[in-house]
Coordinates of C-alpha atoms in Angstrom, one line a residue:
M1 CA -105.4 38.9 36.7
K2 CA -108.6 38.1 38.6
R3 CA -109.2 34.4 39.1
E4 CA -112.4 33.0 40.4
R5 CA -112.1 30.7 43.5
L6 CA -114.3 27.6 43.5
P7 CA -116.0 26.3 46.7
L8 CA -114.7 23.0 48.1
P9 CA -116.9 20.0 48.9
H10 CA -118.5 19.8 52.3
F11 CA -116.5 18.0 55.0
P12 CA -117.6 16.8 58.4
N13 CA -114.4 18.0 60.0
E14 CA -111.0 19.5 59.2
A15 CA -109.2 16.1 59.3
A16 CA -111.4 15.0 56.4
L17 CA -110.5 18.2 54.5
V18 CA -106.8 17.6 55.1
E19 CA -107.0 14.0 53.8
W20 CA -108.9 15.0 50.7
A21 CA -106.8 18.0 49.8
L22 CA -103.5 16.3 50.3
D23 CA -104.6 13.3 48.2
Q24 CA -105.7 15.7 45.4
L25 CA -102.3 17.5 45.6
D26 CA -100.2 14.3 45.8
P27 CA -99.3 14.1 42.1
W28 CA -97.4 17.4 42.4
F29 CA -96.4 17.8 46.0
V30 CA -94.8 15.8 48.8
A31 CA -96.5 16.6 52.2
D32 CA -95.0 16.4 55.6
R33 CA -97.9 16.5 58.1
E34 CA -98.2 17.9 61.6
V35 CA -94.8 19.8 61.4
P36 CA -93.8 21.3 64.8
G37 CA -92.0 24.6 65.2
T38 CA -91.0 27.3 67.7
H39 CA -92.8 30.7 67.5
C40 CA -90.7 33.8 68.0
S41 CA -92.4 34.0 71.5
N42 CA -90.8 30.6 72.2
R43 CA -94.2 28.9 72.2
R44 CA -94.3 25.5 70.4
L45 CA -96.8 25.3 67.5
R46 CA -97.8 22.7 65.0
L47 CA -98.6 23.3 61.3
D48 CA -101.0 21.1 59.4
A49 CA -98.6 20.4 56.6
V50 CA -95.5 21.5 54.7
L51 CA -95.6 20.9 51.0
R52 CA -92.6 20.5 48.7
P53 CA -92.8 20.2 44.8
R54 CA -92.0 16.7 43.6
D55 CA -90.2 18.4 40.7
P56 CA -88.6 21.6 41.9
S57 CA -87.1 22.4 38.5
G58 CA -88.5 25.7 37.2
W59 CA -89.1 27.1 40.7
R60 CA -87.0 30.1 41.7
D61 CA -85.9 28.5 44.9
D62 CA -83.5 25.6 45.1
A63 CA -85.5 23.8 47.7
P64 CA -89.1 25.3 47.5
A65 CA -91.3 24.6 50.5
F66 CA -94.4 26.2 52.0
G67 CA -96.7 25.7 54.9
V68 CA -100.5 25.0 54.6
E69 CA -103.1 25.6 57.3
F70 CA -106.5 24.0 56.7
K71 CA -109.7 25.4 58.0
I72 CA -113.4 24.6 57.4
A73 CA -114.8 27.9 56.2
A74 CA -117.8 29.1 54.2
Q75 CA -119.8 25.9 54.9
R76 CA -120.9 27.2 58.3
S77 CA -121.4 30.5 60.0
F78 CA -118.1 32.3 59.5
D79 CA -118.1 35.9 60.6
T80 CA -115.4 38.6 60.8
M81 CA -114.2 37.3 64.2
N82 CA -113.6 33.8 62.7
F83 CA -111.8 35.4 59.8
T84 CA -109.5 37.6 61.9
R85 CA -108.6 34.7 64.2
W86 CA -107.7 32.6 61.1
A87 CA -105.6 35.5 59.7
A88 CA -103.9 36.0 63.0
Q89 CA -103.1 32.3 63.2
A90 CA -101.6 32.3 59.7
L91 CA -99.5 35.4 60.6
D92 CA -98.2 33.7 63.7
Y93 CA -97.2 30.7 61.7
T94 CA -95.1 32.9 59.3
H95 CA -93.1 34.0 62.4
T96 CA -92.4 30.4 63.4
D97 CA -89.2 28.4 63.0
W98 CA -90.5 25.1 61.7
D99 CA -88.3 22.1 62.5
G100 CA -86.2 21.2 59.5
Y101 CA -87.5 24.1 57.4
G102 CA -87.1 27.4 59.2
R103 CA -89.6 30.2 58.5
L104 CA -92.1 29.6 55.7
W105 CA -94.8 31.2 53.7
V106 CA -98.1 29.9 54.9
F107 CA -101.1 29.3 52.6
T108 CA -104.6 28.9 53.9
C109 CA -106.8 26.1 52.4
P110 CA -109.4 26.9 51.3
S111 CA -108.7 30.5 50.4
F112 CA -109.2 33.0 53.3
L113 CA -111.3 34.9 50.8
A114 CA -113.8 32.0 50.6
P115 CA -116.3 33.5 53.1
F116 CA -116.3 36.9 51.3
T117 CA -117.8 36.2 47.9
G118 CA -120.0 38.7 46.2
D119 CA -119.6 42.3 45.1
H120 CA -121.3 43.7 48.2
W121 CA -118.0 43.2 50.1
G122 CA -116.3 45.8 47.9
F123 CA -112.6 46.2 47.9
G124 CA -112.1 44.8 51.4
P125 CA -111.2 41.2 50.5
D126 CA -108.7 42.3 47.9
L127 CA -107.1 44.7 50.4
A128 CA -106.9 41.9 53.0
A129 CA -105.3 39.6 50.4
R130 CA -102.7 42.2 49.5
L131 CA -101.9 43.0 53.2
L132 CA -101.7 39.4 54.3
G133 CA -99.5 38.7 51.2
R134 CA -97.0 41.3 52.5
F135 CA -96.7 39.3 55.7
G136 CA -96.2 36.0 53.8
V137 CA -99.7 34.6 53.8
G138 CA -101.2 33.2 50.6
E139 CA -104.0 31.0 49.4
L140 CA -104.1 27.3 48.4
C141 CA -107.4 27.1 46.5
L142 CA -109.4 25.7 43.6
L143 CA -109.5 28.0 40.7
D144 CA -112.1 28.1 37.9
Q145 CA -110.6 26.3 34.8
E146 CA -107.2 26.1 36.4
G147 CA -107.6 23.5 39.2
W148 CA -105.5 23.9 42.3
G149 CA -103.5 27.1 42.6
L150 CA -101.1 28.8 44.9
M151 CA -102.1 32.5 45.0
V152 CA -100.4 35.5 46.7
H153 CA -101.6 39.1 47.0
G154 CA -105.0 38.0 45.7
T155 CA -104.1 38.0 41.9
H156 CA -100.7 36.4 41.5
A157 CA -100.5 32.7 40.7
L158 CA -97.2 31.1 41.8
W159 CA -98.4 27.7 40.5
T160 CA -101.6 26.2 39.2
Q161 CA -102.6 22.8 38.2
R162 CA -103.1 23.9 34.5
L163 CA -100.1 26.3 34.1
G164 CA -97.6 24.4 36.3
V165 CA -94.9 26.7 37.8
H166 CA -96.0 30.2 36.9
Q167 CA -94.8 33.3 38.8
A168 CA -92.8 31.0 41.2
K169 CA -90.3 31.0 38.3
E170 CA -89.4 34.6 39.3
W171 CA -90.8 35.0 42.9
S172 CA -89.0 33.4 45.8
L173 CA -90.7 31.6 48.6
A174 CA -88.1 32.9 51.0
P175 CA -89.8 34.7 53.9
R176 CA -89.5 38.5 53.9
V177 CA -89.2 41.1 56.5
G178 CA -90.2 44.5 55.1
G179 CA -89.2 44.4 51.5
D180 CA -86.1 42.2 51.9
S181 CA -85.7 38.5 51.7
T182 CA -84.4 37.0 55.0
A183 CA -83.1 33.9 53.2
P184 CA -81.5 34.8 49.9
S185 CA -79.7 31.5 49.8
R186 CA -83.0 29.8 48.8
R187 CA -83.1 31.7 45.5
R188 CA -82.2 29.8 42.4
P189 CA -79.2 31.2 40.4
T190 CA -81.3 32.6 37.6
E191 CA -80.5 36.3 37.9
K192 CA -78.7 38.3 35.2
L193 CA -75.1 38.8 36.0
T194 CA -73.1 41.9 35.1
Q195 CA -69.4 42.4 36.0
W196 CA -69.2 46.1 36.8
G197 CA -66.4 47.9 35.0
G198 CA -66.5 46.3 31.5
D199 CA -66.2 42.9 29.8
G200 CA -62.7 42.1 31.2
P201 CA -61.9 39.3 33.6
P202 CA -63.5 39.5 37.1
P203 CA -61.4 41.0 39.8
P204 CA -59.6 38.7 42.2
A205 CA -61.7 37.0 44.9
G206 CA -62.0 39.2 48.0
S207 CA -61.8 42.5 46.1
R208 CA -63.8 45.3 47.4
M209 CA -66.9 46.8 45.9
S210 CA -66.0 50.1 44.1
E211 CA -67.7 53.3 45.2
E212 CA -69.2 53.5 41.7
T213 CA -70.9 50.2 42.2
R214 CA -72.0 51.1 45.7
I215 CA -73.8 54.2 44.3
A216 CA -75.4 52.1 41.6
L217 CA -76.7 49.7 44.2
R218 CA -78.1 52.5 46.3
N219 CA -79.8 54.2 43.3
Y220 CA -81.3 50.9 42.0
D221 CA -82.7 50.1 45.4
W222 CA -84.2 53.6 45.5
M223 CA -85.8 53.2 42.0
V224 CA -87.2 49.8 42.7
R225 CA -88.8 50.8 46.0
N226 CA -90.3 53.9 44.5
R227 CA -91.8 52.0 41.7
G228 CA -93.2 49.2 43.9
L229 CA -91.1 46.5 42.3
D230 CA -90.4 44.6 45.5
D231 CA -90.0 41.3 43.6
V232 CA -86.7 42.6 42.1
E233 CA -83.5 42.2 44.1
L234 CA -80.1 43.6 43.6
H235 CA -77.1 42.7 45.7
W236 CA -73.3 42.3 45.5
D237 CA -72.3 38.7 45.3
S238 CA -68.8 37.3 44.7
D239 CA -67.5 40.5 43.0
T240 CA -70.5 40.5 40.7
L241 CA -73.5 42.8 40.5
V242 CA -76.6 40.7 40.5
Y243 CA -80.1 41.9 39.6
G244 CA -83.4 40.2 38.8
S245 CA -85.7 40.6 35.9
G246 CA -88.0 43.6 35.5
G247 CA -85.4 46.3 36.1
V248 CA -83.4 48.6 33.8
E249 CA -79.9 48.0 32.4
I250 CA -77.5 48.6 35.2
G251 CA -75.4 51.0 33.3
T252 CA -78.2 53.6 33.3
L253 CA -77.9 54.0 37.1
L254 CA -74.8 56.2 36.8
E255 CA -75.9 58.2 33.7
P256 CA -76.0 62.0 34.2
G257 CA -79.3 63.2 35.5
F258 CA -80.3 60.0 37.4
T259 CA -81.8 60.9 40.7
P260 CA -79.7 59.2 43.4
G261 CA -81.3 57.5 46.4
T262 CA -81.2 59.1 49.7

């Protein structure tokens, strides 16, 4: 769903923008300011703020948190060089171990799409949003008729002022490498659980995954990746096959004719 981004007021400097935005967001989020961290190059960096929901119920993660980097954009000359520097900074921040938080998604405020309004830009801004989203960069922006919003991949709203927790009910804020979450422990226990092998009691703790289940895991992973459903996860956890919403019933994975993953 396409959502229109609204321009922010004019600010004399970035400090004024930070004060205004965090005050606006205070009813819903607790903000830790100037959070230090160590980049994967061992360089020490500082993030403008880390935000945590005041009410984390409804979020997919047990302890949801995300970084925000503020930048004055679209109220002065802001060319492609400024944009690419901003994008590179946000990408660096997603590869930083923030003190007390670890790695985080980073949201730019305003939207990094703010300088690129108008149809004459074509598909370029949408492609940039999708690409940056794959690297853990999103937008904290004002949306028409919805107020503040956390947007990823250009069109997906994790949370908005009007809707509250939206796609963050299903999507984790755990950082990703490739298509896999690097911090599955942050996920809330809302997945559907199926005990492989019938409705009987679970096997004793420490029992090994059967070859049948291993094949099902492999096939499901193949199917999900080929359909682009990278927000669905499947893994073996405490002798239970765990899979998220949006997939097929697990029993179909071993039906005759199912194409196995390679």
